[in-house]
Short mmCIF file of C-alpha atoms and ligand atoms in Angstrom, two decimals:
data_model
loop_
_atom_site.label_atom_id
_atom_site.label_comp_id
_atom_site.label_asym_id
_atom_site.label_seq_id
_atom_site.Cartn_x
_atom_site.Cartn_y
_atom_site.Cartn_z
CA UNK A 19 28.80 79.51 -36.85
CA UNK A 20 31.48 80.45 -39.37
CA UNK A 21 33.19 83.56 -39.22
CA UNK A 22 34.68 85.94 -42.03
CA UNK A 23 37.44 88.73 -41.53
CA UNK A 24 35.65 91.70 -42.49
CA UNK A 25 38.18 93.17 -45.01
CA UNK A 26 40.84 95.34 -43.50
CA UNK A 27 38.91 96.19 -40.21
CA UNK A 28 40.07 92.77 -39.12
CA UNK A 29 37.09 92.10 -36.80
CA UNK A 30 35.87 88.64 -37.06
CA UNK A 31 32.09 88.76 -37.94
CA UNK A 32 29.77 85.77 -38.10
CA UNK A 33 28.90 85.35 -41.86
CA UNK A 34 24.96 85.72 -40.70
CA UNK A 35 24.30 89.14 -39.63
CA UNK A 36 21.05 90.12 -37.40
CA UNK A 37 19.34 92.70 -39.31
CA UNK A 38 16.52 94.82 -37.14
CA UNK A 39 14.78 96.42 -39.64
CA UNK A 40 11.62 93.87 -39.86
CA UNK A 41 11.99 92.61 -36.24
CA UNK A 42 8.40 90.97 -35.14
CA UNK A 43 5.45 93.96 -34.50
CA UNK A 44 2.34 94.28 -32.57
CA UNK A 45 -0.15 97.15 -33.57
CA UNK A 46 2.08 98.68 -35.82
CA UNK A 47 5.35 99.14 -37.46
CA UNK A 48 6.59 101.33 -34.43
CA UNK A 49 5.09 98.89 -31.70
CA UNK A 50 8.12 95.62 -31.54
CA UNK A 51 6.88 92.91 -29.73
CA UNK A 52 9.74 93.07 -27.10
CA UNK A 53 9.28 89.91 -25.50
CA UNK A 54 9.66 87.75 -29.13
CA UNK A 55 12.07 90.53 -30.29
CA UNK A 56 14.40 89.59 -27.38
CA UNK A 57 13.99 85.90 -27.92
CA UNK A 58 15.43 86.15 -31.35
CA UNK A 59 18.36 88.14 -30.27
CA UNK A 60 19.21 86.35 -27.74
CA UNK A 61 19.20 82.72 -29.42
CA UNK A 62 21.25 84.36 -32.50
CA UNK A 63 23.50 85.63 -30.29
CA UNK A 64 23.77 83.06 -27.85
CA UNK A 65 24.49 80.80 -31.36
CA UNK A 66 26.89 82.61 -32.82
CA UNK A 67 26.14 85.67 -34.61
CA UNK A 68 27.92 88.35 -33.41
CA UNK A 69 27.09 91.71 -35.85
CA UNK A 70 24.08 93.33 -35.38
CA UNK A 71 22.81 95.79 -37.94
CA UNK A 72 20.15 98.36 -37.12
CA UNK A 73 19.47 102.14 -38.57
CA UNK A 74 18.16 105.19 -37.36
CA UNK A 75 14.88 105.43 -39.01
CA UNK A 76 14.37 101.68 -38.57
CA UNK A 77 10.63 100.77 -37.34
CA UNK A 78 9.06 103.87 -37.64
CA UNK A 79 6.33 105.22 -39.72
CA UNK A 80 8.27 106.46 -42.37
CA UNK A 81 11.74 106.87 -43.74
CA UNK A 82 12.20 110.17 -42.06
CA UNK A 83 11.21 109.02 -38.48
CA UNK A 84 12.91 108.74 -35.35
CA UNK A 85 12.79 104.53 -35.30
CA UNK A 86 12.00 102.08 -32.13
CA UNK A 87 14.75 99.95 -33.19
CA UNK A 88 17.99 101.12 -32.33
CA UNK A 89 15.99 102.31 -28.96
CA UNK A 90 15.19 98.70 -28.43
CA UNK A 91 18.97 97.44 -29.29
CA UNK A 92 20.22 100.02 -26.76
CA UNK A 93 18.15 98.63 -24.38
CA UNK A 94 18.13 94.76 -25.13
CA UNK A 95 21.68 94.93 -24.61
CA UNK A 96 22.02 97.03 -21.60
CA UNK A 97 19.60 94.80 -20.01
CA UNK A 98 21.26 91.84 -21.15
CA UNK A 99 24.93 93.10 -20.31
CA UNK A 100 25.43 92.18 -24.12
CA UNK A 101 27.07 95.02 -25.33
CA UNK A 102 30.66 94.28 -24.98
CA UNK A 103 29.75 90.66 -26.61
CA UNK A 104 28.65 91.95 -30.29
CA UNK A 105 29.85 94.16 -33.26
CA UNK A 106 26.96 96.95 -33.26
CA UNK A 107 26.61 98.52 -36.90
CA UNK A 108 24.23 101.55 -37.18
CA UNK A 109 23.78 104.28 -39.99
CA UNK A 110 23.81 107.98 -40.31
CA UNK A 111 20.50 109.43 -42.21
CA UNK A 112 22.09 110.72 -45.20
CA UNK A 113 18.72 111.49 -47.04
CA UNK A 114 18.01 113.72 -43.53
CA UNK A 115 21.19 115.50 -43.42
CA UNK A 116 20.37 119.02 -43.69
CA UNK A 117 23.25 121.42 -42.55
CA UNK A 118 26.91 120.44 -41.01
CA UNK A 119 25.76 120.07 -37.34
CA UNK A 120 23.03 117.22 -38.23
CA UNK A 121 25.58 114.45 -38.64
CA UNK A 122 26.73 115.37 -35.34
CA UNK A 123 23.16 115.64 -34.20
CA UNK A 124 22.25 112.53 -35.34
CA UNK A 125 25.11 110.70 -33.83
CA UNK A 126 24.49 111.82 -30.28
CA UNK A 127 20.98 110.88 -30.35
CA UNK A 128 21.74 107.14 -31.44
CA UNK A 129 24.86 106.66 -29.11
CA UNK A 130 22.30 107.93 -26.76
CA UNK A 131 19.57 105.28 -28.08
CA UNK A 132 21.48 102.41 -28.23
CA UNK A 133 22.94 103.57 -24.55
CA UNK A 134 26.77 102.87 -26.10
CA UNK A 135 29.57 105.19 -26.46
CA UNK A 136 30.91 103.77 -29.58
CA UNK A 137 29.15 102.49 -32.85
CA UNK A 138 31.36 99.77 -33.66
CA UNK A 139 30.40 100.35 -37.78
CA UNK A 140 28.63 103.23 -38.49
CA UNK A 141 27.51 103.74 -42.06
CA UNK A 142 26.51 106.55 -44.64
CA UNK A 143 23.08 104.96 -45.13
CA UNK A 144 21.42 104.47 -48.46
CA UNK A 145 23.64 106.83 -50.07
CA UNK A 146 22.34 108.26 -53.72
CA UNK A 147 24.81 110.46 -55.58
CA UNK A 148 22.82 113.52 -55.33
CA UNK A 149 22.74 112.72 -50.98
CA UNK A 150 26.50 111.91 -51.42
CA UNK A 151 27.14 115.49 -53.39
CA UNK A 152 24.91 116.57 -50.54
CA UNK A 153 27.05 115.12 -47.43
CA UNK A 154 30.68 116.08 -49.08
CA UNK A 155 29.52 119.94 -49.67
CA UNK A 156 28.55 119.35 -46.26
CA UNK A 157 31.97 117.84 -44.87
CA UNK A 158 31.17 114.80 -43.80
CA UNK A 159 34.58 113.26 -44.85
CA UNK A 160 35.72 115.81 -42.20
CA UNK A 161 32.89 114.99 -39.70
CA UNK A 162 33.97 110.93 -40.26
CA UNK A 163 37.85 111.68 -39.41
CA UNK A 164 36.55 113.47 -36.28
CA UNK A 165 34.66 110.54 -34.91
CA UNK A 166 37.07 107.93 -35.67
CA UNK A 167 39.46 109.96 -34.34
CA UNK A 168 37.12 110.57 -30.72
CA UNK A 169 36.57 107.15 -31.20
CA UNK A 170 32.87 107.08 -30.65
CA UNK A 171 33.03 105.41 -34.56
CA UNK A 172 35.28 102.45 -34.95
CA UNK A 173 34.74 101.94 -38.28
CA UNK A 174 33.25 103.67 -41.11
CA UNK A 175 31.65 102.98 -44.82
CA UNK A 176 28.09 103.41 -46.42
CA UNK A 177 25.15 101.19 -47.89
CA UNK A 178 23.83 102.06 -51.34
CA UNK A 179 21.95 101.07 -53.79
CA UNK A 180 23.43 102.74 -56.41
CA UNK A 181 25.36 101.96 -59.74
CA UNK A 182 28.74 100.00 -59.90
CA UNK A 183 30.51 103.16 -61.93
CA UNK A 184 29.19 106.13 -59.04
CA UNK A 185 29.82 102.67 -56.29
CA UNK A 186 33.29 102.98 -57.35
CA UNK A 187 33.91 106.41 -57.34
CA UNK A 188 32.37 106.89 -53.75
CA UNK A 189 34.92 103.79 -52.61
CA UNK A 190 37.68 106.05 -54.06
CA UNK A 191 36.81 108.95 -52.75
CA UNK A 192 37.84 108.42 -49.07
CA UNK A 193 40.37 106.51 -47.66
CA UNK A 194 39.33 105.78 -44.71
CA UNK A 195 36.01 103.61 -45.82
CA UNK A 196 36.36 100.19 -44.02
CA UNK A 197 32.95 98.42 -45.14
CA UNK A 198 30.45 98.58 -47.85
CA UNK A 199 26.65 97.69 -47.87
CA UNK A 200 25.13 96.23 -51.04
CA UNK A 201 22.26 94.20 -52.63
CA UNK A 202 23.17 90.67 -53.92
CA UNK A 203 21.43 87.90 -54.52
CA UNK A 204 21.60 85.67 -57.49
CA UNK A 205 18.59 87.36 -59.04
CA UNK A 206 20.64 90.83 -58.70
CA UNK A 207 24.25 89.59 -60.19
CA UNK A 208 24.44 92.91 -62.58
CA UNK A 209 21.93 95.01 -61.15
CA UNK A 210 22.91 98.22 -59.01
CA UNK A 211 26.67 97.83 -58.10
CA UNK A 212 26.58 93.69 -58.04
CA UNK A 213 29.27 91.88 -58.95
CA UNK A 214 31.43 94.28 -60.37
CA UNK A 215 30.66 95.97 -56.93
CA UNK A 216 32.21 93.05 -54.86
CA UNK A 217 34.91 92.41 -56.99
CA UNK A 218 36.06 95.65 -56.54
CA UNK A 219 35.73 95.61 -52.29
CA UNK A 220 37.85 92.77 -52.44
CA UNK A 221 40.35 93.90 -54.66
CA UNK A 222 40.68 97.08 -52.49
CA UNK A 223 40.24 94.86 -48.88
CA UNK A 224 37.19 96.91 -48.27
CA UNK A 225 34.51 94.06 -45.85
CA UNK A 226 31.68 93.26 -48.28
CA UNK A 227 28.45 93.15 -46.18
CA UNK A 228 24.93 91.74 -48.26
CA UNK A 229 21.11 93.47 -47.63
CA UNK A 230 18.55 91.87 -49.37
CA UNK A 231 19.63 88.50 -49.65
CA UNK A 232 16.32 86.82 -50.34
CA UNK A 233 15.09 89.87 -52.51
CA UNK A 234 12.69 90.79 -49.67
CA UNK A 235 11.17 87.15 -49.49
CA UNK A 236 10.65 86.58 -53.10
CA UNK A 237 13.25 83.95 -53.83
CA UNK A 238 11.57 81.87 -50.95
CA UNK A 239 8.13 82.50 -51.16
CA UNK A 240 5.08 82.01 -53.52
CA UNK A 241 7.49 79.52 -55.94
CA UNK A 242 6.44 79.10 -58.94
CA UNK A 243 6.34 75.72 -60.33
CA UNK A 244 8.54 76.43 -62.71
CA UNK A 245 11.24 77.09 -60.03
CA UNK A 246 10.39 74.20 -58.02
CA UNK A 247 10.58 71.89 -60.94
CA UNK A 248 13.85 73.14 -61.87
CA UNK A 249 15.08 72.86 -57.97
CA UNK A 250 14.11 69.40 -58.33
CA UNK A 251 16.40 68.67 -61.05
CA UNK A 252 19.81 69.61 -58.06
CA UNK A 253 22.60 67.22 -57.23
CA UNK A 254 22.33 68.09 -53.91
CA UNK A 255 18.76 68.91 -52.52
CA UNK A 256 18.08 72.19 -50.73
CA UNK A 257 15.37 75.05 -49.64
CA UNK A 258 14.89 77.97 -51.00
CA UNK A 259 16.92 79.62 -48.27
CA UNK A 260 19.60 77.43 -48.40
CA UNK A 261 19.87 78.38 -51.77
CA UNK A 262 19.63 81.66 -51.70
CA UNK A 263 22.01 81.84 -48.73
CA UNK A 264 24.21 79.59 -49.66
CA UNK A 265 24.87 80.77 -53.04
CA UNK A 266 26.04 83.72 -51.43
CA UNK A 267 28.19 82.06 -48.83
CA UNK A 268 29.62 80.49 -51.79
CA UNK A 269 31.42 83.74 -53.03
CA UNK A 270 34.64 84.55 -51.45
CA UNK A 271 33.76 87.94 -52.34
CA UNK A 272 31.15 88.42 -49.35
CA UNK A 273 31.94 88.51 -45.86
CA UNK A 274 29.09 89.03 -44.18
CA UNK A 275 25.24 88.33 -45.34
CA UNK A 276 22.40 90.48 -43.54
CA UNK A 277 18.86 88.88 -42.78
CA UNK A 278 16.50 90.84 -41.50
CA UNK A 279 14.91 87.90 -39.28
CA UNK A 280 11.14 88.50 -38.19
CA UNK A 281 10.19 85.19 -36.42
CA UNK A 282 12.35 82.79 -33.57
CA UNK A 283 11.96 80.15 -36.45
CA UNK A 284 13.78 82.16 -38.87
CA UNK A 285 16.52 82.81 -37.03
CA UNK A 286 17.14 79.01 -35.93
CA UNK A 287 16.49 78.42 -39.57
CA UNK A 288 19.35 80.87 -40.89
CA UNK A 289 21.90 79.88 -37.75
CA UNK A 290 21.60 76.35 -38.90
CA UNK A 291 22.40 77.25 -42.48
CA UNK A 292 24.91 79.42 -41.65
CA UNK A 293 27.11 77.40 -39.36
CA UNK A 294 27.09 74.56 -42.34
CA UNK A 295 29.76 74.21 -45.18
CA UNK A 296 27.86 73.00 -47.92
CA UNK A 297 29.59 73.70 -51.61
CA UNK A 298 27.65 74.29 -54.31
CA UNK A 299 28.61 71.92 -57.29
CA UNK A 300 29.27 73.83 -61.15
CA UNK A 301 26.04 71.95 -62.11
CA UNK A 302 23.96 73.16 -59.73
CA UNK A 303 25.51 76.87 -59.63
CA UNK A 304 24.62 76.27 -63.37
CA UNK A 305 21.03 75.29 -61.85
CA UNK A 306 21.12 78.68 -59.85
CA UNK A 307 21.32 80.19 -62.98
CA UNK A 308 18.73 78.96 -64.78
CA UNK A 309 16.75 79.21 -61.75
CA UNK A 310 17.81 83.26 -62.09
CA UNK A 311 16.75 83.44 -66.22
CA UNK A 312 13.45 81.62 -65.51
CA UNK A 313 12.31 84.21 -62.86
CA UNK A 314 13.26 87.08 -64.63
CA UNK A 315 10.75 85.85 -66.80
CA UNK A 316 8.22 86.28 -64.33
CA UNK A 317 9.13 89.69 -62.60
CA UNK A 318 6.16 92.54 -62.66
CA UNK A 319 8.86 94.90 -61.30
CA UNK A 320 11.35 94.96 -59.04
CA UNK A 321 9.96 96.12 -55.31
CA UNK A 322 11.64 94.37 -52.38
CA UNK A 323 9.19 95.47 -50.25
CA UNK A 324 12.37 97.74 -47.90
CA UNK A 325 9.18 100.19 -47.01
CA UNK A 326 11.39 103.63 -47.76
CA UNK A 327 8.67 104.45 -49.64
CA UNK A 328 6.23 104.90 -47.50
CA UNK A 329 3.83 106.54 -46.28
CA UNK A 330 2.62 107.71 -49.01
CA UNK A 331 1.37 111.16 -48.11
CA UNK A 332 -1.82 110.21 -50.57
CA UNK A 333 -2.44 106.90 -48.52
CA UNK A 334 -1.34 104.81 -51.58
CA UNK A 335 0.06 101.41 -50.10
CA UNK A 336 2.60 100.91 -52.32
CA UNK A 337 4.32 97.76 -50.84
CA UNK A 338 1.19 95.88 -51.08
CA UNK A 339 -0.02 97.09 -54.46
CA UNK A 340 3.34 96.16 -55.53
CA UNK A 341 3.32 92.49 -53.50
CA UNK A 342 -0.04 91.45 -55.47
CA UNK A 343 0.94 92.63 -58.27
CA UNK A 344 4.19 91.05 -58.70
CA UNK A 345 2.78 87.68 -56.65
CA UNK A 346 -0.05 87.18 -59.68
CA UNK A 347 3.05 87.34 -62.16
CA UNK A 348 5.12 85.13 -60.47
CA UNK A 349 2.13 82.36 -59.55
CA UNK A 350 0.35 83.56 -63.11
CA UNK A 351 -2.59 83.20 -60.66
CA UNK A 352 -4.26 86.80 -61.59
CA UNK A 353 -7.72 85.73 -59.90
CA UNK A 354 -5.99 84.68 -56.83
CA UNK A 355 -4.05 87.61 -56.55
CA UNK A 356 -7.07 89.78 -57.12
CA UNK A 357 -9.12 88.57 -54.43
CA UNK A 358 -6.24 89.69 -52.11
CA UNK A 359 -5.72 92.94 -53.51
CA UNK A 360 -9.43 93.88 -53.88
CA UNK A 361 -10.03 92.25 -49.98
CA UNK A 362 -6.41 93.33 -48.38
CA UNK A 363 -6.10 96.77 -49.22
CA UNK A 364 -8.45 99.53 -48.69
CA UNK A 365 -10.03 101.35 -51.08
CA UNK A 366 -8.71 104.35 -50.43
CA UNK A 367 -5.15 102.98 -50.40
CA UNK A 368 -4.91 100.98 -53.86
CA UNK A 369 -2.94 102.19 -57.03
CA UNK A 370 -5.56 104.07 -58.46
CA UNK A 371 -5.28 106.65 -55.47
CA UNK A 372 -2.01 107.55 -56.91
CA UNK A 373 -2.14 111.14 -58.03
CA UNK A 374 1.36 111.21 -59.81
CA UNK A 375 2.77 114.25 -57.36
CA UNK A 376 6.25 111.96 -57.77
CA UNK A 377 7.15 112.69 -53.56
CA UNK A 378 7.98 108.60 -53.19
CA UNK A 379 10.36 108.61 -56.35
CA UNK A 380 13.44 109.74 -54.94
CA UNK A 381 13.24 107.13 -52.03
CA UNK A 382 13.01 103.58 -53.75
CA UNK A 383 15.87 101.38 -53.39
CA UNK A 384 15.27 99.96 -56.50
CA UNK A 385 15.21 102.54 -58.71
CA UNK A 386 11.69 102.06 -59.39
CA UNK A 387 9.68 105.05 -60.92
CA UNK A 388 6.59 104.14 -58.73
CA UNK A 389 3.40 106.34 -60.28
CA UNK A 390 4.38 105.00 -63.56
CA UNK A 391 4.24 100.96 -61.92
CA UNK A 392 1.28 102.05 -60.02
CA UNK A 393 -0.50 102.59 -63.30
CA UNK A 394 0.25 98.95 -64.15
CA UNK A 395 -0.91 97.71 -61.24
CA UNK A 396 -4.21 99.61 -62.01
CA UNK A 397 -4.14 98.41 -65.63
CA UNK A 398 -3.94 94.81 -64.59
CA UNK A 399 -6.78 94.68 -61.38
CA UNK A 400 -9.01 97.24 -62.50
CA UNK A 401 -11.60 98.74 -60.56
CA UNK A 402 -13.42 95.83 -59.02
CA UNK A 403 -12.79 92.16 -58.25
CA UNK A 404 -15.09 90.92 -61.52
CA UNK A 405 -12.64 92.70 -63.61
CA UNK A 406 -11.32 88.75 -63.91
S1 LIG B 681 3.59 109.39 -56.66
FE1 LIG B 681 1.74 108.29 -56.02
S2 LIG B 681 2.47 106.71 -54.64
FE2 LIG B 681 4.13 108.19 -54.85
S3 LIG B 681 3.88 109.59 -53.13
FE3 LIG B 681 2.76 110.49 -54.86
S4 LIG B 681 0.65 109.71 -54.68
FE4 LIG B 681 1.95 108.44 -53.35
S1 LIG B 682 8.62 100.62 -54.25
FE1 LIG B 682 10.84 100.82 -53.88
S2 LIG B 682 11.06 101.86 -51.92
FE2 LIG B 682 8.93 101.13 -52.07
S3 LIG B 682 8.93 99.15 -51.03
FE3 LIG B 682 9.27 98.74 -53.21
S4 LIG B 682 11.51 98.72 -53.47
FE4 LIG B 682 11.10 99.66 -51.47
#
């Protein structure tokens, strides 16, 4: 494993963090398969990776939910007398917050989750600028110099998805932020905060820390052959996650790149690329490039399948509406795509069931205005399957 300084906190991370957020399931979201779950952790742990992200609403039903995952963390670890071995990074529900004692509220409940007495990294999570205008009214920069003072918070800072100009001013507004959370991938170079983002972290020796690495699967699944040709064309042969991960390990802007692993396989797979020096050559970053302008070309919209979103309190199943939808664009396999939309998702759960009343808006990472896409998911399939 290699192993970054995380900006000015100084710890040491592994430059593969464990992300819990899509850890493996059984009947539903809520219900981690604890046996396989524990497997994984283990093995990345056991290998090297030694930061461990997880988040308070983090395999539940919904964005607002009290999650299973930090609940199984605390216990993995307890169990496992792992604690003391790993950096453990959890985030305060800034979209929840509702009056000054929640933060406090909220923190008690997951030190009492994770069965800890100190979050090693505990950030403001997802923050928008109206949550952030929210939080400060609500004194959380005083609530944040409490707790690092008490010490139950070793470190703080805040994941976004936000803009690099409102990025900035949230990294200037407190002194005390240690780390940052972004999106990056070499799809999303100047989209949301990006590079400009990173360049400023590093200038200002704040750790950079990367969600979303593989844009929620796309960059490695369902290639189109377009992409593969292209990939063919490399100096130096590779996978899709290799290059995807590696581009990133490339930057000496990022410290620290967050997978959220679902199978045993992928976390072997990820520990093997990360614990590998492997430079990427000017022609094939230029490669990486054209790799990026010939899948914009393809993009139906943006959806990284995170799952904030949902539920949709009208049943729509956005995530997979969205998947199909973007899938036939990227294959330019419409039929193919239909059959799994018309067969997948229920009838009462495709886009047409959308009645507009705007609730999942506010909640998309990507800044997607999701009625309006769900009406172009409904232009393109139709009613029925012999719409193609
Ligand atoms: S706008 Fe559509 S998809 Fe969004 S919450 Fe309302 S009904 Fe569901
Ligand atoms: S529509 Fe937005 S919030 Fe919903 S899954 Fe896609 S990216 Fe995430």
């Amino acid at each position: 494993m290699i192993y970054n300084r995380l900006g000015k906190t100084n710890l040491e991370v592994s430059r593969l963090g464990f992300g819990t957020m899509r850890l493996p399931t059984k009947a539903n979201n809520a219900d981690i398969d604890k046996v396989e779950a524990s497997k994984m952790l283990k093995y990345a742990i056991e290998n090297g990776v030694n930061i461990i992200d997880t988040a308070y609403p983090y395999h539940s039903q919904g964005l607002d939910g009290n999650g299973e995952s930090e609940k199984f963390l605390g216990e993995f670890l307890t169990e496992n007398t792992l604690r003391d071995e790993i950096i453990l990074q959890t985030k305060s529900p800034s979209w929840a917050i509702e009056e000054k004692g929640d933060f406090e509220r909220y923190l008690t409940e997951q030190l009492e989750k994770l069965q800890t007495d100190h979050i090693d990294i505990y950030l403001l999570h997802s923050l928008t600028v109206p949550d952030w205008e929210k939080v400060k009214g609500l004194d959380v920069l005083d609530f944040l110099d409490d707790v690092l003072s008490d010490g139950r918070v070793k470190h703080v800072g805040f994941s976004s998805h936000i803009e690099v100009d409102y990025f900035i001013e949230i990294l200037d507004e407190y002194p005390k932020w240690e780390v940052a959370m972004t999106q990056m991938n070499y799809l999303d170079e100047y989209y949301q905060s990006g590079i400009m983002g990173l360049d400023y972290l590093k200038e200002i020796g704040i750790g950079s820390m990367i969600m979303e690495p593989l844009r929620g699967g796309r960059l490695v699944q369902n290639i189109p052959n377009d992409i593969e040709n292209l990939w063919n064309q490399a100096e130096t042969k590779r996978t899709p996650v290799e290059w995807a991960l590696q581009y990133l390990w490339n930057r000496d802007d990022v410290d620290c790149v967050f997978s959220g692993m679902t199978s045993l396989e992928q976390v072997k797979q990820n520990i093997e690329i990360a614990s590998r020096i492997d430079t990427i050559s000017e022609n094939d970053q230029e490669l990486i490039r054209e790799v990026a302008r010939t899948y914009r070309t393809y993009l139906g919209n943006r959806c990284t399948r995170c799952g904030y979103c949902m539920p949709c309190p009208h049943g729509v199943d956005i995530i997979n509406c969205f998947t199909e939808y973007n899938i036939a664009h990227m294959m330019d396999n419409p039929k193919a795509s239909a059959m799994q939309y018309f067969s997948l998702i229920d009838e009462d759960s495709r886009a047409d069931c959308c009645v507009d009343c705007g609730e999942c808006i506010p909640f998309c990472t990507q800044m997607i205005n999701i009625p309006e896409e769900l009406e172009k998911v409904y232009e393109y399939f139709g009613d029925e399957f012999d719409h193609f």
